[in-house]
XYZ file of C-alpha atoms in Angstrom:
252
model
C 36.984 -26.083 -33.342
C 34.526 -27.819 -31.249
C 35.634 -31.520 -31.224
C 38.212 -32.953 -28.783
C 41.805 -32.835 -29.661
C 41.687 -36.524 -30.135
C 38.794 -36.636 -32.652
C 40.570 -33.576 -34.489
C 43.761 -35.360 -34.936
C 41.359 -38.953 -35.644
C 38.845 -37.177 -38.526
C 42.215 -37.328 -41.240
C 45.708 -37.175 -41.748
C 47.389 -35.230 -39.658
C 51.190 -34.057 -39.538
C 53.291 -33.842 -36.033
C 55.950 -31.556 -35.096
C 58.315 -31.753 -31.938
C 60.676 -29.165 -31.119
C 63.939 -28.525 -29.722
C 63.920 -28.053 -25.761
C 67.834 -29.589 -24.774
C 66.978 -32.798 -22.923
C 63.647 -32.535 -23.200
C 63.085 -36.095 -25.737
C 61.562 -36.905 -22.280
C 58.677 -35.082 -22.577
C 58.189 -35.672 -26.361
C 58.985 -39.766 -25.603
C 55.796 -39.397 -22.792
C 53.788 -37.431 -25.438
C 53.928 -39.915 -28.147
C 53.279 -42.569 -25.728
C 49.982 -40.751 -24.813
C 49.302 -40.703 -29.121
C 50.157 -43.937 -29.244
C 47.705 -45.325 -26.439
C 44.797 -43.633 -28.337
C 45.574 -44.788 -31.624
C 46.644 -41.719 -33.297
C 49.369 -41.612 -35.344
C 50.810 -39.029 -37.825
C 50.672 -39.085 -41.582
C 53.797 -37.038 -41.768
C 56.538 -36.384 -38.823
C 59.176 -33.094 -38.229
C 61.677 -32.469 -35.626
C 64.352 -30.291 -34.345
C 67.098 -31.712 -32.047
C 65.348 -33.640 -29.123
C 62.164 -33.603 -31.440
C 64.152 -35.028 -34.118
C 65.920 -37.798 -31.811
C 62.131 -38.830 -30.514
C 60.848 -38.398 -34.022
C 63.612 -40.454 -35.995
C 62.807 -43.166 -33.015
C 59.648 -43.408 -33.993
C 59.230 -43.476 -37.641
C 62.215 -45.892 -37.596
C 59.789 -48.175 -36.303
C 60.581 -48.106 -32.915
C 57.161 -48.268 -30.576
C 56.809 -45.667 -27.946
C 57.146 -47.584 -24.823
C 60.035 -49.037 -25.557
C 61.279 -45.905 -26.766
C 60.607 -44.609 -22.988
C 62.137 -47.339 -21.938
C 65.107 -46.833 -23.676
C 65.618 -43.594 -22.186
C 64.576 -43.963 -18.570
C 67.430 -46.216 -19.059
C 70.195 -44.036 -20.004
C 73.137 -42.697 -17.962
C 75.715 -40.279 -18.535
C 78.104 -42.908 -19.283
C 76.295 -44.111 -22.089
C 77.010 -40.918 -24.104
C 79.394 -39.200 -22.329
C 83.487 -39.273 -24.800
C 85.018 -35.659 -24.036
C 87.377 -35.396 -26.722
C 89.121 -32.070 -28.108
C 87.004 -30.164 -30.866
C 84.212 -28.249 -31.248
C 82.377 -29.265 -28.487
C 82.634 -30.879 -25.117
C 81.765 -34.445 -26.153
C 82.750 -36.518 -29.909
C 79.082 -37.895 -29.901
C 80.734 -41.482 -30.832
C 78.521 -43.125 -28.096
C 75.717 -40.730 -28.766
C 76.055 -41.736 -32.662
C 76.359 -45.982 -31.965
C 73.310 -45.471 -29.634
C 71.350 -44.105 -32.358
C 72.231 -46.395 -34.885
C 71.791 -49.557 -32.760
C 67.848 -48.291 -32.124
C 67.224 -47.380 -35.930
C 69.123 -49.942 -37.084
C 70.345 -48.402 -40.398
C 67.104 -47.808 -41.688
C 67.877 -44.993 -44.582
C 65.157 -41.978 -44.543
C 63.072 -43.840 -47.681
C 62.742 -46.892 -45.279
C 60.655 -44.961 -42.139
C 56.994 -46.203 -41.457
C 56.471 -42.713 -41.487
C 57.888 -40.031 -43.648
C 60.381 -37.800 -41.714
C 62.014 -34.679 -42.381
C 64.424 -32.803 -39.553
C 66.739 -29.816 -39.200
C 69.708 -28.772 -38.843
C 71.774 -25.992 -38.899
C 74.248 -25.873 -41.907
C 77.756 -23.704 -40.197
C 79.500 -22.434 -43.006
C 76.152 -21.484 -44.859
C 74.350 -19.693 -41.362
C 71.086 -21.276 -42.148
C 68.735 -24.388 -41.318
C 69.104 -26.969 -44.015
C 65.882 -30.093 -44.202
C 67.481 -33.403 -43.749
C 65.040 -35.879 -45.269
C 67.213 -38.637 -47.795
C 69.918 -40.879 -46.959
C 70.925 -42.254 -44.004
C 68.905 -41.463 -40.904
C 71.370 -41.701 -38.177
C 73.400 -39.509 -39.240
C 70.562 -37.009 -39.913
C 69.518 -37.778 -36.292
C 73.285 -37.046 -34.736
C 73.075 -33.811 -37.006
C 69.894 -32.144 -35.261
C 70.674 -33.096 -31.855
C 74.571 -31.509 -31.855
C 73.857 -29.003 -29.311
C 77.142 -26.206 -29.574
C 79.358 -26.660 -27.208
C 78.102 -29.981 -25.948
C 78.634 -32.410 -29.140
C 80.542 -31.442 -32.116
C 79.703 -30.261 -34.953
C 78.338 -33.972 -37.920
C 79.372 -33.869 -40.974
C 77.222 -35.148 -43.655
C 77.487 -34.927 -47.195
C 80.374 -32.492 -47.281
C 78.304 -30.075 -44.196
C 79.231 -29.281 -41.010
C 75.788 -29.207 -39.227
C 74.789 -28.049 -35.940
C 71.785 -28.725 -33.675
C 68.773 -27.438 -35.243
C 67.385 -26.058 -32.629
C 69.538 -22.925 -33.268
C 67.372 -21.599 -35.847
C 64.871 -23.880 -35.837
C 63.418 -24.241 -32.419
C 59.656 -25.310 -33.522
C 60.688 -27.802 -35.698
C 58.377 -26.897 -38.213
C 60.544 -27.045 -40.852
C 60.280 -29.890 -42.234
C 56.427 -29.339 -43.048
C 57.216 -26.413 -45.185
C 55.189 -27.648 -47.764
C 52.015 -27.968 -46.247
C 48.859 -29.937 -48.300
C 45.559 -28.017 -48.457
C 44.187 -28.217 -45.090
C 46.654 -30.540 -43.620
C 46.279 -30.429 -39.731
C 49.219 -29.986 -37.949
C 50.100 -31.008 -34.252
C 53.282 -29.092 -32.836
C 54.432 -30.251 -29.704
C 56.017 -27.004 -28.506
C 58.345 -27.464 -25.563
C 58.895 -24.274 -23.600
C 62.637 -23.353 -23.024
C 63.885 -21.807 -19.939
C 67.771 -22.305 -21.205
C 69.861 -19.118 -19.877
C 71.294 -18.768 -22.810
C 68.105 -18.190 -24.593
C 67.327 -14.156 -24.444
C 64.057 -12.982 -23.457
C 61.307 -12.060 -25.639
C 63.704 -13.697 -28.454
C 61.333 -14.907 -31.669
C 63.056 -18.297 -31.856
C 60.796 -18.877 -28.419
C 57.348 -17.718 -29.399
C 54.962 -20.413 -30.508
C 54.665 -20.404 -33.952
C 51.069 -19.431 -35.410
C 50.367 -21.694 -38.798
C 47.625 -22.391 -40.751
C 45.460 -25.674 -39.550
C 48.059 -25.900 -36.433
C 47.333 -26.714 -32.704
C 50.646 -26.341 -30.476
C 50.462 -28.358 -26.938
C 52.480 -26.624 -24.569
C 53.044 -28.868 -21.292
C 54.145 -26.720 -18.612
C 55.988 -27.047 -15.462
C 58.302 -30.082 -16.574
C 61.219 -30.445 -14.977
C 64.570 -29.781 -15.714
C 66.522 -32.693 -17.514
C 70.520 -31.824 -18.063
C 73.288 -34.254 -18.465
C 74.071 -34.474 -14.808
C 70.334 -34.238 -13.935
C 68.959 -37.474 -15.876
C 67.066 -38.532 -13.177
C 64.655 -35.648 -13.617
C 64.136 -37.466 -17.074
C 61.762 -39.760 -15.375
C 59.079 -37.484 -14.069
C 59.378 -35.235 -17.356
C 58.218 -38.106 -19.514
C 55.440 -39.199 -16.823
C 54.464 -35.970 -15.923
C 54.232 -35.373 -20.276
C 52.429 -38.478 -20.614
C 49.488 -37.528 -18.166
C 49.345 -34.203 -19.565
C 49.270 -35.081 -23.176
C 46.172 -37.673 -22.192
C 44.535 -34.766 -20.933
C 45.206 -32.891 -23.992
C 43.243 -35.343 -26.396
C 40.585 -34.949 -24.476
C 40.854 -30.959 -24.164
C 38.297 -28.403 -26.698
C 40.815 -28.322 -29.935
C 42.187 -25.246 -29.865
C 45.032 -23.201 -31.867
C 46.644 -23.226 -28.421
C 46.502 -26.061 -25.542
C 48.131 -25.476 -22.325
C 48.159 -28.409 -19.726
């Protein structure tokens, strides 16, 4: 690979993957900002949890700066209904939000084909959402244990699907000849993550290039103010990205 990222991504279709990372739609919001601005955009998306929130955003039509906008608005209080269960918070608010900004467009309806994950409780494995109704899908991926409870959808009780998996890859399972792939890998310094565990390597895939942004800052539920300089701070360094050598690997 000799060419710019940018003119990699630009010579044909290419897919885009975003993965898990928490809170960290900031970053992936200032990333597809920086796509959008050069007039790239994917042929196929994938996401897990915040990468499927950012992702479902987007193919649902909704642009990228006003998807940024959208979250540098948010407060606590906008998603925040403790309620007894299996999890801290019902996800009500979480769930209106979400439906409000994709405003009941159904999975066949996206601009762009989608496909997330999730991860399926009573079966211990990562089930592909990609039919039906998107929302829900959404709510699915991003129910982080302990923090939202558990969606059920079509008879499932899913879980974020970040838990097994992180990359976000799998949605692109199937993978057309020569299909390039962009995976927006967010690194994870979650405590509850253990060290040198495989759900944190970046994955290595045929036709791929991961961008890992580093040094973001923390964004938590009672630290959303940090949101602001993740998605700036992703936005600058995903510019300098497209015009980075295309590597397997890009760190900025």
């Amino acid at each position: 690979m000799s060419s710019t990222l940018a003119d990699h991504l630009a010579a044909r279709p290419f897919a885009l993957a975003l993965s898990a990372g928490f809170f960290g739609f900031y970053a992936h919001a200032g990333m597809i900002l920086a796509l959008e601005e050069a007039g790239l955009a994917p042929a196929r998306l994938s996401g897990s949890s915040a990468g499927a929130l950012v992702a479902g955003l987007w193919a649902a039509g909704v642009p990228a700066r006003a998807m940024a906008d959208e979250l540098l608005s948010l407060e606590r209080a906008d998603f925040w209904d403790p309620a007894p269960g299996l999890g801290l918070l019902r996800g009500d608010l979480f769930r209106r939000r979400v439906e409000r900004l994709v405003s009941s467009t159904p999975f066949d309806r996206c601009r762009i084909p989608i496909a997330m994950s999730a991860f399926d409780i009573a079966a211990r494995r990562t089930v592909v959402l990609d039919r039906g109704d998107l929302a829900s899908a959404v709510c699915a991926s991003c129910a982080f244990p302990g923090l939202l409870q558990p969606v059920r959808r079509d008879g499932r009780l899913l879980f974020d699907g970040g838990i097994a998996d992180r990359s976000g890859l799998a949605g692109l399972a199937a993978q057309p000849d020569g299909e390039p792939t962009l995976h927006h890998h967010l690194a994870s310094r979650s405590p509850w993550r253990r060290p040198g565990s495989p759900s944190l390597a970046i994955p290595v895939r045929a036709h791929t290039i991961s961008l890992r942004i580093t040094g973001l800052p923390r964004v938590h539920p009672f630290r959303l103010a940090a949101g602001r300089a993740a998605l700036h701070a992703a936005h600058g360094a995903a510019r300098r990205a497209l015009s980075a050598r295309a590597a397997p690997l890009i760190d900025v």
